[in-house]
Coordinates of C-alpha atoms in Angstrom, one line a residue:
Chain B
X1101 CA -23.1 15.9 -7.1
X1102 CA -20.8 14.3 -4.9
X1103 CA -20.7 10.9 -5.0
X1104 CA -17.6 10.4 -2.5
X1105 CA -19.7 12.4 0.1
X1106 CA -22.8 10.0 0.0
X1107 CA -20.5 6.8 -0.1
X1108 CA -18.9 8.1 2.7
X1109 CA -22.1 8.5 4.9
X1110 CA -22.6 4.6 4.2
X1111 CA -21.8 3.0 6.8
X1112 CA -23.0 5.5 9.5
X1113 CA -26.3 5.2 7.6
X1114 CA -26.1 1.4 8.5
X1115 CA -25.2 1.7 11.6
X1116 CA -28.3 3.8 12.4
X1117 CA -31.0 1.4 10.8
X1118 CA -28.7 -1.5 12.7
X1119 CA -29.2 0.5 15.7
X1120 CA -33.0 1.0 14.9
X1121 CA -33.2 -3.0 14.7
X1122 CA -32.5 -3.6 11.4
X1123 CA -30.9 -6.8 10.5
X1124 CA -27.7 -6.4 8.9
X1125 CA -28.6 -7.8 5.6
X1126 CA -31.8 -5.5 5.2
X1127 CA -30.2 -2.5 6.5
X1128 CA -27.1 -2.9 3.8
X1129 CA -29.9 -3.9 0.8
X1130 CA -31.7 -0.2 2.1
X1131 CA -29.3 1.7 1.9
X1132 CA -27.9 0.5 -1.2
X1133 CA -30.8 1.3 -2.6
X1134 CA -31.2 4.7 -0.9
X1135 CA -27.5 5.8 -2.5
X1136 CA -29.2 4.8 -6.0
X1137 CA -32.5 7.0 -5.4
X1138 CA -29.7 9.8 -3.9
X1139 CA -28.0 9.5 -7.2
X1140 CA -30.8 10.0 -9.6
X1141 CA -32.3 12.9 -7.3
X1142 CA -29.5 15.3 -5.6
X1143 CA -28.5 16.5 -8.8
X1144 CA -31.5 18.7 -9.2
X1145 CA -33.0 19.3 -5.6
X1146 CA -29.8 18.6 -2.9
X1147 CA -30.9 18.1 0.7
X1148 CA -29.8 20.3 3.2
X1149 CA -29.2 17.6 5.7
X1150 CA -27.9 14.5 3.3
X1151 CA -27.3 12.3 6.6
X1152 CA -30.5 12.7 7.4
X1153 CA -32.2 12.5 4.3
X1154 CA -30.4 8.8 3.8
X1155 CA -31.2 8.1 7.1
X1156 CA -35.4 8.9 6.3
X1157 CA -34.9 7.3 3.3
X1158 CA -33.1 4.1 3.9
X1159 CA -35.4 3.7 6.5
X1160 CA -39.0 3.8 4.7
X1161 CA -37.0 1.3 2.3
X1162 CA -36.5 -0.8 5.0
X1163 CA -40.0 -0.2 6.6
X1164 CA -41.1 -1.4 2.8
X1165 CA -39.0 -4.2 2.5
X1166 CA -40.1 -5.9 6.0
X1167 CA -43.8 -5.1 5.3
X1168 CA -43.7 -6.4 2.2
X1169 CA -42.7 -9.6 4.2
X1170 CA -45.8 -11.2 5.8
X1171 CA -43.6 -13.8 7.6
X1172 CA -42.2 -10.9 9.1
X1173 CA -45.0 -9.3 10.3
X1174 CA -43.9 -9.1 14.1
X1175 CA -40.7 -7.7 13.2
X1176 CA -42.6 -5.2 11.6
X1177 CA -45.0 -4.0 14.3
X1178 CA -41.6 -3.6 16.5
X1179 CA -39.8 -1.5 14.1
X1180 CA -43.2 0.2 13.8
X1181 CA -42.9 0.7 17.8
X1182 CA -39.3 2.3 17.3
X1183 CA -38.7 6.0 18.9
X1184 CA -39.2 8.8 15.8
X1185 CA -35.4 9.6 14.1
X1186 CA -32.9 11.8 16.0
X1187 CA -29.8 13.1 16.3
X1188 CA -27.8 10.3 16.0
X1189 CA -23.9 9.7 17.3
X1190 CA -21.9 7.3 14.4
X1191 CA -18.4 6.9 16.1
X1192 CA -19.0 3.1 16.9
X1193 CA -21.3 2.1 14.7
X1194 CA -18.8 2.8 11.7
X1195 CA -16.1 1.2 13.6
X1196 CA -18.4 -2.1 13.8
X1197 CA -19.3 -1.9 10.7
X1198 CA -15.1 -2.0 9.1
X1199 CA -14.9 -4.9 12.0
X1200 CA -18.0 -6.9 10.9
X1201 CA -16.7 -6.7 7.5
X1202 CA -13.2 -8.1 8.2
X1203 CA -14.5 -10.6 10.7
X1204 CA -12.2 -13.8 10.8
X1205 CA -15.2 -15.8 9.5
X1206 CA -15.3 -14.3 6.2
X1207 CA -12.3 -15.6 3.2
X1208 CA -10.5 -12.9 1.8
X1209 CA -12.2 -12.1 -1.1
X1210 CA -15.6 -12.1 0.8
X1211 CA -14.2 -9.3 3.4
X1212 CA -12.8 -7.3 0.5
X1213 CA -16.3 -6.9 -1.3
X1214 CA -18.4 -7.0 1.8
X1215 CA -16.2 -4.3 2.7
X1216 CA -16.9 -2.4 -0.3
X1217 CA -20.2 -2.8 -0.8
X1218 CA -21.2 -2.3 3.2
X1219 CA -18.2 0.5 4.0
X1220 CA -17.3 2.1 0.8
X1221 CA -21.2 2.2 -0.2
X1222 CA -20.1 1.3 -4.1
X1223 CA -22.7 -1.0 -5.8
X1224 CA -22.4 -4.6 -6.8
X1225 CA -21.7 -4.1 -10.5
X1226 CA -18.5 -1.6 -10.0
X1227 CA -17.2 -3.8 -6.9
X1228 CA -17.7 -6.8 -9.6
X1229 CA -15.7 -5.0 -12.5
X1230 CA -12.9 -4.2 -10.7
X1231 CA -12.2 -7.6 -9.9
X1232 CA -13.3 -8.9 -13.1
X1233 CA -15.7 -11.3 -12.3
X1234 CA -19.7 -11.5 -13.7
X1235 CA -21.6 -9.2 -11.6
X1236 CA -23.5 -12.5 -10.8
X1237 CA -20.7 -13.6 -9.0
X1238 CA -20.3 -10.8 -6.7
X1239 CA -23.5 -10.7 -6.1
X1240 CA -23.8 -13.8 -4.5
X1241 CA -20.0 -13.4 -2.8
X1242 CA -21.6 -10.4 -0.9
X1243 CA -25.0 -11.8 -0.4
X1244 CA -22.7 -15.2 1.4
X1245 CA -20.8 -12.8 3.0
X1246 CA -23.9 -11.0 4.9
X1247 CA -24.9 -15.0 5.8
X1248 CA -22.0 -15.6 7.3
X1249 CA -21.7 -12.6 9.6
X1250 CA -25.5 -12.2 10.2
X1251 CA -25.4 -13.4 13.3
X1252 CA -22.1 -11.9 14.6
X1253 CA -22.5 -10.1 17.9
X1254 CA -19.5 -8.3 19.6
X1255 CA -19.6 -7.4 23.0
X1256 CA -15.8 -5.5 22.8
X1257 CA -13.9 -4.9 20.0
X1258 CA -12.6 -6.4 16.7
X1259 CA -9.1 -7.3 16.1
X1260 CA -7.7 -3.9 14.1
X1261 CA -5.3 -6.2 12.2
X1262 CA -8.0 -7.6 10.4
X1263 CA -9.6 -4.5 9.4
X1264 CA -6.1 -3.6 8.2
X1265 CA -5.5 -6.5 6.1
X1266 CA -8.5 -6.3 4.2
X1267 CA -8.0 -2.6 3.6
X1268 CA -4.3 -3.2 2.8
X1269 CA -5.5 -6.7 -0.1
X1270 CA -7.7 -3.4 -2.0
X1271 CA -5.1 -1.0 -1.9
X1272 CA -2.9 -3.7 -3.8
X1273 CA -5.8 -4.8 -6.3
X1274 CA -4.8 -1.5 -8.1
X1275 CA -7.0 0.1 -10.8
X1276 CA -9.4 -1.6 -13.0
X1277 CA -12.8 -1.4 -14.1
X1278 CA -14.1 2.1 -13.2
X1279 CA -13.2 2.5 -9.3
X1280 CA -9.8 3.3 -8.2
X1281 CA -9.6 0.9 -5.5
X1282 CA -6.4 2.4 -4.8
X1283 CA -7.9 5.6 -4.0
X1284 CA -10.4 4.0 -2.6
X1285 CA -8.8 2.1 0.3
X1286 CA -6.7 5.1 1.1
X1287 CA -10.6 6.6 1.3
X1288 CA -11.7 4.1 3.9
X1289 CA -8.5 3.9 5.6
X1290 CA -8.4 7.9 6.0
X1291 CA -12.6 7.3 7.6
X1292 CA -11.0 4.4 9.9
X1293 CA -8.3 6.8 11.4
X1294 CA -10.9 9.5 12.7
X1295 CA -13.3 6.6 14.8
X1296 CA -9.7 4.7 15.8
X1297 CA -7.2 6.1 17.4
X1298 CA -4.2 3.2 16.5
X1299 CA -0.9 3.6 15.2
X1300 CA -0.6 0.9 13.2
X1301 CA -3.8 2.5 11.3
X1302 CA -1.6 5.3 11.0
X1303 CA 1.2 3.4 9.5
X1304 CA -0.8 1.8 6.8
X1305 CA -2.7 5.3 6.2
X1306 CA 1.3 6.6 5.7
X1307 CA 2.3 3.8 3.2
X1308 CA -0.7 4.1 0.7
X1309 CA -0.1 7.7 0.6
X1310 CA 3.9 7.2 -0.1
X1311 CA 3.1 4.3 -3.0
X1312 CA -0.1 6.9 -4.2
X1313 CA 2.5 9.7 -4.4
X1314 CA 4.2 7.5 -6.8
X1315 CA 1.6 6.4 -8.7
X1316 CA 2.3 8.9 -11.6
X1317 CA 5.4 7.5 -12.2
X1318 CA 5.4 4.0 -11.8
X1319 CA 4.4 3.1 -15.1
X1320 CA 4.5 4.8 -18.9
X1321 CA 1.8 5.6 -20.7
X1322 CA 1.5 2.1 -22.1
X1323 CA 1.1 0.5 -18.6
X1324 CA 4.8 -0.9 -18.8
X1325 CA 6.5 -1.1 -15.2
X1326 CA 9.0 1.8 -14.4
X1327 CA 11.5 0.3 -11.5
X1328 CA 11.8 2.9 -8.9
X1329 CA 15.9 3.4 -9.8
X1330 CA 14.6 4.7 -13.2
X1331 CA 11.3 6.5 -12.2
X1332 CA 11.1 10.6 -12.8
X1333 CA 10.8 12.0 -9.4
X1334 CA 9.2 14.8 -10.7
X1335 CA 6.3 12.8 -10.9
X1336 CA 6.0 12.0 -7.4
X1337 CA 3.1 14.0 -5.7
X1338 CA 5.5 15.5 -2.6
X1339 CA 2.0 16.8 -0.8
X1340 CA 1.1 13.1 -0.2
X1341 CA 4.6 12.5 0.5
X1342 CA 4.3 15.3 2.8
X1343 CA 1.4 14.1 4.7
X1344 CA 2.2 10.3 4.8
X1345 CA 5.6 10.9 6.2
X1346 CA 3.9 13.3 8.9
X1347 CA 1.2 10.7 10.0
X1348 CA 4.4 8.1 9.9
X1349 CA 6.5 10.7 12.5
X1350 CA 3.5 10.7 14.6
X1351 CA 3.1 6.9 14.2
X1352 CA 6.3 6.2 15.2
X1353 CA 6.6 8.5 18.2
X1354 CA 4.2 6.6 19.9
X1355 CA 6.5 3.6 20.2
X1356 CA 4.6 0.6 18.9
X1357 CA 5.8 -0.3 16.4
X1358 CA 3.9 -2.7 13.6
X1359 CA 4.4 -4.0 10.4
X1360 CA 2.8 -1.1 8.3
X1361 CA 4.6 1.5 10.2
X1362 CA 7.9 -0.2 8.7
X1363 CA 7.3 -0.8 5.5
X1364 CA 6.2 3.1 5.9
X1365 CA 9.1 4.0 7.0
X1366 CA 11.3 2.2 4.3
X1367 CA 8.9 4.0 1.7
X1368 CA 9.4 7.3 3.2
X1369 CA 13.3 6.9 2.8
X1370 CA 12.6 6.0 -0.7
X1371 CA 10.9 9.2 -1.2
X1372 CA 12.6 11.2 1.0
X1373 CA 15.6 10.9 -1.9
X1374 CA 16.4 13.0 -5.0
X1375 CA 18.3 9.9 -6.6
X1376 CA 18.6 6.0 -6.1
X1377 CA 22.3 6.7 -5.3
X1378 CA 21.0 9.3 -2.7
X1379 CA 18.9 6.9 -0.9
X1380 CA 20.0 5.9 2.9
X1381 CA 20.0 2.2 2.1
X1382 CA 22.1 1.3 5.4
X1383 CA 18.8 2.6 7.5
X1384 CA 16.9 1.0 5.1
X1385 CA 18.6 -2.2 6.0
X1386 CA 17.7 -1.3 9.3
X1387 CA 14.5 -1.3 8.6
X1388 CA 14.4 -4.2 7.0
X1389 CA 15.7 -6.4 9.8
X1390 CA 12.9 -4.8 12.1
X1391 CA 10.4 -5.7 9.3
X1392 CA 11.9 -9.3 8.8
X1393 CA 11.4 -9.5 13.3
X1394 CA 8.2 -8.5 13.2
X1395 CA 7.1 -10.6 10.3
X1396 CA 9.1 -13.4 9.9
X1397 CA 8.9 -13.1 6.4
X1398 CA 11.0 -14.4 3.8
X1399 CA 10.0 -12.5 1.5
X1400 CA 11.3 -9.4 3.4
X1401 CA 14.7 -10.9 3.7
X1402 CA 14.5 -11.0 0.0
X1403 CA 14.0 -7.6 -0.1
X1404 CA 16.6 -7.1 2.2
X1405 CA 19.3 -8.7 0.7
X1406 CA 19.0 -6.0 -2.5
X1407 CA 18.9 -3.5 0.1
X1408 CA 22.3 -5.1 1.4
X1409 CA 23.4 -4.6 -2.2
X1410 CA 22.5 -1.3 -2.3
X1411 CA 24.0 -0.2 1.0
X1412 CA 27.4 -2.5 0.9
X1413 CA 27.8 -4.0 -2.4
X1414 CA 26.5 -6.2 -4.9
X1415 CA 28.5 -9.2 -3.5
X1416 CA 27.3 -8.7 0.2
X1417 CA 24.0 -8.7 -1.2
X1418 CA 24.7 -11.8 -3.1
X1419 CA 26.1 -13.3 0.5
X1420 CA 22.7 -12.4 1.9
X1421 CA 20.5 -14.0 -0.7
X1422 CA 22.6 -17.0 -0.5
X1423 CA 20.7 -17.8 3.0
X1424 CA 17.3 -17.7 1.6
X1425 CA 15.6 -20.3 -0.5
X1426 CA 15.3 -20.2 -4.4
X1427 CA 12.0 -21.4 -4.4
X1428 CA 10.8 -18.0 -3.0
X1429 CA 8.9 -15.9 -5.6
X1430 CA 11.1 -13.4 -6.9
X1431 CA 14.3 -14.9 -6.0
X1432 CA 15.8 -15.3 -9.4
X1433 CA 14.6 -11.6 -10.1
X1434 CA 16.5 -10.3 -7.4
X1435 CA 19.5 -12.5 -8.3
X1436 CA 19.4 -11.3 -11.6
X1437 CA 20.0 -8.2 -10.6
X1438 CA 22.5 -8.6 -7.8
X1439 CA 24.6 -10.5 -10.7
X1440 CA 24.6 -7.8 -13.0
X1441 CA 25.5 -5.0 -10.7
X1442 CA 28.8 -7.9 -9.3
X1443 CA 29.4 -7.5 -12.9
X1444 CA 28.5 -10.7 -13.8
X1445 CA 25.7 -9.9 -17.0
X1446 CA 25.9 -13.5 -18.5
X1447 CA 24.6 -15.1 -15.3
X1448 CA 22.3 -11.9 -15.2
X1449 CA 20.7 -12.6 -18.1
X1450 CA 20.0 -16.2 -17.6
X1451 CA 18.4 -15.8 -14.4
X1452 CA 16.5 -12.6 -15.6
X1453 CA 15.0 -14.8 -18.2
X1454 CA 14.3 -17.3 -16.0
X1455 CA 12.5 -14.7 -13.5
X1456 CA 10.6 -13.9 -16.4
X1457 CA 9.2 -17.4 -16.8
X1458 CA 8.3 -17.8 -13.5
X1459 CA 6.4 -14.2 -13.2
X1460 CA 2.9 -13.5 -11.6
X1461 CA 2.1 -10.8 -14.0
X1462 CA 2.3 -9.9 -17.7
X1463 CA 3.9 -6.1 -16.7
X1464 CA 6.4 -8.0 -14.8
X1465 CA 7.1 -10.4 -17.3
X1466 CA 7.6 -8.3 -20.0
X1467 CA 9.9 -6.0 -17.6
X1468 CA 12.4 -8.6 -17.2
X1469 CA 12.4 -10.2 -20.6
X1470 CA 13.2 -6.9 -21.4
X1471 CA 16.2 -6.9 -19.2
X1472 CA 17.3 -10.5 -20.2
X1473 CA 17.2 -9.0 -23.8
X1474 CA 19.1 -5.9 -22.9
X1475 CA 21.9 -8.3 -21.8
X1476 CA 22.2 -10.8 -24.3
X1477 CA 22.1 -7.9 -27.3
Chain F
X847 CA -8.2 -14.1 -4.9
X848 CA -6.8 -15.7 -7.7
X849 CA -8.1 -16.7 -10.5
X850 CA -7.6 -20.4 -12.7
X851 CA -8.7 -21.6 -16.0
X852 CA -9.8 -25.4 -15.7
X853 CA -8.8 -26.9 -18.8
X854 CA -10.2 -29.7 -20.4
X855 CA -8.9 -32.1 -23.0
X856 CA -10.0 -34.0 -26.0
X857 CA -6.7 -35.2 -26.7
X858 CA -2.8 -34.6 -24.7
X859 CA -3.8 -35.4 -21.8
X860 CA -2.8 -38.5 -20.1
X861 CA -5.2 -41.1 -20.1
X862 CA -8.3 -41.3 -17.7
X863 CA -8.9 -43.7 -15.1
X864 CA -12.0 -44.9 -16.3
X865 CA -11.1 -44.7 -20.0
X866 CA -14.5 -45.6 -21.8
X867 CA -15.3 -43.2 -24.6
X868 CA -18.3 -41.4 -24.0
X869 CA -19.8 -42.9 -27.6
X870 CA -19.6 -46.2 -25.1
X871 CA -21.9 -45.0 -22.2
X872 CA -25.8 -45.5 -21.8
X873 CA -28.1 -42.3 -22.3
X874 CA -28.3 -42.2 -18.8
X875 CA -24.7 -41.8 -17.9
X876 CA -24.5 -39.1 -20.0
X877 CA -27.2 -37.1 -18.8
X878 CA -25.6 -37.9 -15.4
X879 CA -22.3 -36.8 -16.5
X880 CA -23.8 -33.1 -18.2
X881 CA -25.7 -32.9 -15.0
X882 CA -22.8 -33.4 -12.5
X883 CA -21.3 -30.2 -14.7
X884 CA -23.7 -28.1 -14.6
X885 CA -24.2 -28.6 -10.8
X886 CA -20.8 -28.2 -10.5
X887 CA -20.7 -24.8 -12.1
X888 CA -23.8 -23.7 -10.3
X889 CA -23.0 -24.3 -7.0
X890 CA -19.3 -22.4 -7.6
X891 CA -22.0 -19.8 -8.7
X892 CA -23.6 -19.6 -4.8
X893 CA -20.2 -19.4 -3.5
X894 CA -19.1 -16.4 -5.5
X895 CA -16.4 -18.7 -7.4
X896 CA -17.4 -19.0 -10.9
X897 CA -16.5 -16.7 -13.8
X898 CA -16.7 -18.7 -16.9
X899 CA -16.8 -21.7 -18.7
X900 CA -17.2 -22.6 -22.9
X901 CA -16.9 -26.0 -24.6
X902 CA -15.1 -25.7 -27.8
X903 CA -16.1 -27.6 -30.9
X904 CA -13.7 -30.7 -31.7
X905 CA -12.7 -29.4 -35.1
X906 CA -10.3 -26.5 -35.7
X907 CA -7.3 -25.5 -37.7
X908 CA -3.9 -23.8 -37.6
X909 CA -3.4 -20.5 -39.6
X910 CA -0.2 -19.1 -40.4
X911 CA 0.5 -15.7 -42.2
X912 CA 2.2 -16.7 -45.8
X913 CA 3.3 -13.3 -46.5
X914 CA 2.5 -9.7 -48.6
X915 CA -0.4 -10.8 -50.7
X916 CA -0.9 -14.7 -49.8
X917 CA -3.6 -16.5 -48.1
X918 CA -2.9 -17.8 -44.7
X919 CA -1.6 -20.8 -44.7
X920 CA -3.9 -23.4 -42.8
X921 CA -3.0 -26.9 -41.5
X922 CA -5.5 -29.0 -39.9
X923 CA -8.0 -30.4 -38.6
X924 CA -5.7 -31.2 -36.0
X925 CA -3.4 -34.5 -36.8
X926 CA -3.5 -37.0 -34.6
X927 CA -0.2 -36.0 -32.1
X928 CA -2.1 -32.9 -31.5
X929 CA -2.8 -31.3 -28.2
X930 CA -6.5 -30.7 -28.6
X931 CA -9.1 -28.4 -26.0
X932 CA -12.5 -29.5 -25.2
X933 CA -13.2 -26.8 -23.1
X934 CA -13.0 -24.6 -20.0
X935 CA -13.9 -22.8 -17.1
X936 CA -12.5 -20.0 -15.0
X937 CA -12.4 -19.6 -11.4
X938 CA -11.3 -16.9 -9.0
X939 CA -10.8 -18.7 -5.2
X940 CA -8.8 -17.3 -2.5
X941 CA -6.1 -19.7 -2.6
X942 CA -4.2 -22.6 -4.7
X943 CA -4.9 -25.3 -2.2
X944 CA -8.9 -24.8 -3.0
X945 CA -8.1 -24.4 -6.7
X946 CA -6.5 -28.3 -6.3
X947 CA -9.4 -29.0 -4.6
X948 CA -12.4 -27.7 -7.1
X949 CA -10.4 -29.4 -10.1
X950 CA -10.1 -32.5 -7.8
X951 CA -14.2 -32.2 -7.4
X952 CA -14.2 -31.5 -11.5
X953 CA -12.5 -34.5 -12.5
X954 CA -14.6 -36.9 -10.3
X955 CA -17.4 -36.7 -13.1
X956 CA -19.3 -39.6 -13.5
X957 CA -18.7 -41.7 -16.9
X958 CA -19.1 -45.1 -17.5
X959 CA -20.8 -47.4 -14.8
X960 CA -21.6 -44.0 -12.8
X961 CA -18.1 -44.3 -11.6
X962 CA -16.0 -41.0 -11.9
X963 CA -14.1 -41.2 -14.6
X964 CA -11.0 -39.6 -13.1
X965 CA -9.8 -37.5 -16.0
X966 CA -7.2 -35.6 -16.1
X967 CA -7.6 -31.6 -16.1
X968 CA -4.8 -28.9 -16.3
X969 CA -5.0 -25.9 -14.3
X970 CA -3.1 -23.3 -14.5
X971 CA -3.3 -19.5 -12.8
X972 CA -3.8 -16.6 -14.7
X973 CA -1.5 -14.1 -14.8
X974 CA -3.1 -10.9 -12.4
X975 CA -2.4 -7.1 -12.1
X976 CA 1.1 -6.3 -10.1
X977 CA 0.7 -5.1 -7.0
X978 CA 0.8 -1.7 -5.9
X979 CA 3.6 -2.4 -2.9
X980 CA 5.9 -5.7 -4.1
X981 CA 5.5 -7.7 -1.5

C-alpha cells in the first residue's frame, strides 16, 4: 500500500470537510483518523477512488464526532443540511491549508508540526520521534497550534515566505526517528509547486534536491561529517542534480530573484564540479554577494570570505573575514581553515580546537577536533 | 527549536538568595514549593515544551577502571568540594531568550516565608543534529 499516496491526499481531504463546514480542528482530528482506518484496510480491499473514499470516510468520522457532541447539536443539523459529496476542485484549498499552517501567529516549532501533521498527513507519534520529544508533547504543541489558528480567516493570500520557511526549518531537521523529514519536506515542497506558481518555491524546491543529491555522501557509514572538498562524487545522485538545476534555470529566468534561488544556485556550482579545485568559486563569490544583499546576513559573509579563499587565495580570504565579527558562530571554524591553507597550521590548530569547543553539534565537534589533532600530530 | 537541560544543584552552585535549608521550612512551605514544580512542569506540558525531568538521589560515588583483573576503584560519597546534581529537566523552546526566561520562572520557587528562594540553575543547550545546508 502506498502510504506516500494517502498522505499526499491530506490536505485536499481537509480542505473538502473545511469547505463542507467543518471546523478546522475536527476536520484535521477526521482525517487523521480516516488515514489510520485507510492503513489497516487498503491492504486487502484498495478503493478504486481513494480521494473519495477518504473524503466518505473522514466525513462520517466527522458527522460522528459532532453528534456525539450534544452541545453541538445545531452544528450538527447544518452539516446534516450539507449538499450530498461531489466532484470536488482542491487547488486552493491545499494552498490554505500550507498558509494556515505557517501563519505568522504560530512559533516555529508549532508551524513545523502543525504542518506535518495537517499537510504531510503523518501521525502525532512519528512527527514526535523525529523531533525527540514525548509524544505527549507534540500532542499538545499540535492541539495549541489548531487553537491558535482556529479562527484565522483569509480573504487573499498568505505570505509564500512563510510557507517556505517552515518547509525549509524540516528540510534542515534531517533524519531521525522513522520519517525522513528530509524527504519529506522536499515531498510537500514538490505538492506546493503544482497549486503555486512562485519562483522562489522553485528555488527552494532546487536546493533540497541539490543537498538530497548529496546526501549519500555527506557522511560515512558511522554518521561522521564528510566536508564537501573530500566527499566521493560518485555518490552524488546526478538525476536530482539534474532536475534541481533545471527547476533552478527556470527559476532564474523569470528574473526575481530570492534568497533560495541563490543559495541554489551556489549549490548547483558545487555540483556542477568534478573536483573542489574544479569548482567556479569567483561566480560563487558572486553569488555570495547577491546572497549577503538580499539577506543581510552575516553569516553569508562568513561563507563568503572561504569562498574568497577559494577563488583568490587564502590570504584574501583571511582579509575578508577580518571585517566580520568573531563572535559569529563558525567564525573560528572558518579561520581555522583559512590559516592552514596561508600556511599557517600552528594558528590552525588552535583555532580548530577552539571551533571545536564552541560547536552546535557532536558530528561537528568531533570533525574539527579531528582536524586540531591532525595538526598538532 | 532547541532543546535545554535545567540543572539543578545540591551543592556548586552559588549560594541562593533566600538561603534557608529546606530541613528549616514549615510543612507547608514545602508542599508549596513541590507544588509550584509540578505546576511548573505541567503547564510547559500544555504548551508543548516539556520533555523531561528526574531528581537524583543525594548520594553517589565516583568509579574508576583499576586495570586487567581489578575492581573499579570507587571514591565517594562525594567530599565536600564536590559539584553535586539534584536534579533536572529538559526543555525544547524555540529560542534562547525563552529558555532564560523558563529557568528565570524555575528559580522563583517558593522556600522559606513563601518568598522565592532565587536559586541558582545552570542551563545549558544540548548539542542537536547538523543541519542539512550550513547555514
Amino acid at each position: 500500500m502506498d502510504e506516500v499516496l494517502i498522505r499526499t491526499l491530506t490536505p485536499t481531504v481537509i480542505g473538502v470537510l473545511i469547505r463542507r463546514g467543518a471546523g478546522f480542528a475536527a476536520a484535521e482530528d477526521a482525517v487523521q483518523d480516516a488515514l489510520v482506518e485507510a492503513v489497516r484496510t487498503w491492504p486487502d480491499g484498495p478503493p478504486r477512488d481513494p480521494k473519495g473514499w477518504l473524503v466518505s470516510v473522514a466525513w462520517r468520522r466527522f458527522l460522528d464526532a459532532t453528534r456525539a457532541d450534544t452541545a453541538r447539536r445545531r452544528r450538527d443539523q447544518r452539516a446534516d443540511e450539507e449538499p450530498a459529496p461531489g466532484p470536488v476542485t482542491n487547488v486552493d484549498d491545499t494552498l490554505w491549508l500550507y498558509f494556515l499552517c505557517a501563519h505568522p501567529s504560530l512559533t516555529s516549532s508549532s508551524a513545523v508540526a502543525l504542518t506535518l501533521r495537517a499537510v504531510g498527513g503523518l501521525t502525532t507519534r512519528q512527527i514526535a520521534r523525529a523531533y525527540l520529544v514525548p509524544e505527549a508533547t507534540m500532542a499538545q504543541r499540535i492541539s495549541r497550534a489548531k487553537r491558535t489558528v482556529a479562527g484565522v480567516r483569509f480573504d487573499r493570500p498568505g505570505d509564500v515566505a512563510t510557507v517556505l520557511r517552515v518547509l525549509y526549518l524540516v528540510f534542515n531537521e534531517g533524519y531521525s526517528g522513522d520519517v525522513d523529514l528530509e524527504a519529506e519536506a522536499i515531498r510537500l515542497t514538490r505538492q506546493l509547486a503544482t497549486v503555486v506558481d512562485h519562483e522562489e518555491v522553485m528555488g527552494l524546491l532546487a536546493l533540497m534536491l541539490l543537498h538530497h543529491a548529496r546526501r549519500p555522501a555527506r557522511t560515512t557509514a558511522d554518521g561522521a561529517l564528510v566536508p564537501l572538498a573530500e566527499q566521493d562524487r560518485g555518490l552524488w545522485d546526478t538525476r536530482l542534480i539534474a532536475e534541481g538545476i533545471g527547476i533552478l534555470r527556470a527559476a532564474l529566468a523569470r528574473d526575481r530573484l530570492g534568497e533560495y534561488q541563490a543559495q541554489a544556485a551556489i549549490t548547483a556550482l558545487h555540483a556542477d564540479a568534478e573536483t573542489t579545485a574544479e569548482t567556479d568559486w569567483p561566480q560563487i563569490v558572486e553569488w555570495y554577494d547577491e546572497l549577503a544583499r538580499i539577506t543581510g546576513s552575516a553569516v553569508v559573509r562568513l561563507n563568503r570570505a572561504v569562498a574568497v579563499g577559494e577563488a583568490d587565495g587564502a590570504r584574501a580570504g583571511l582579509v575578508a573575514l577580518a571585517e566580520l565579527d568573531p563572535s559569529l558562530p563558525r567564525y573560528s571554524a572558518v579561520a581555522a581553515y583559512l590559516h592552514e591553507r596561508d600556511g599557517d597550521p600552528a594558528t590552525a590548530a588552535r583555532l580548530y580546537a577552539e571551533a571545536a569547543r564552541q560547536a552546535p553539534n557532536l558530528a561537528e565537534r568531533d570533525h574539527l577536533m579531528r582536524q586540531a589533532a591532525r595538526l598538532n600530530s | 527549536m532547541a532543546k535545554y537541560l535545567l540543572l539543578k544543584h545540591y551543592r556548586g552552585a552559588p549560594a541562593p538568595v533566600n538561603d534557608v535549608p529546606m530541613d528549616q521550612w514549615t510543612p507547608d512551605e514545602i508542599s508549596a514549593h513541590v507544588r509550584y514544580m509540578e505546576d511548573f512542569a505541567e503547564r510547559l506540558r500544555e504548551t508543548g515544551e516539556y520533555v523531561e525531568s528526574q531528581a537524583l538521589a543525594a548520594e553517589g560515588t565516583f568509579v574508576r577502571y583499576d586495570g586487567e583483573g581489578r575492581p573499579p576503584v570507587t571514591d565517594g560519597p562525594f567530599a565536600e568540594t564536590k559539584d553535586l546534581i539534584a536534579g533536572w529537566m529538559v526543555i525544547d523552546v524555540d529560542t534562547y531568550e525563552r529558555a532564560l526566561e523558563l529557568a528565570g520562572e524555575l528559580s522563583a520557587a517558593p522556600g522559606a516565608g513563601g518568598e522565592p528562594i532565587h536559586e541558582w540553575l545552570e542551563l545549558r543547550p544540548f548539542m542537536g543534529a547538523p543541519p542539512t545546508i550550513p547555514e
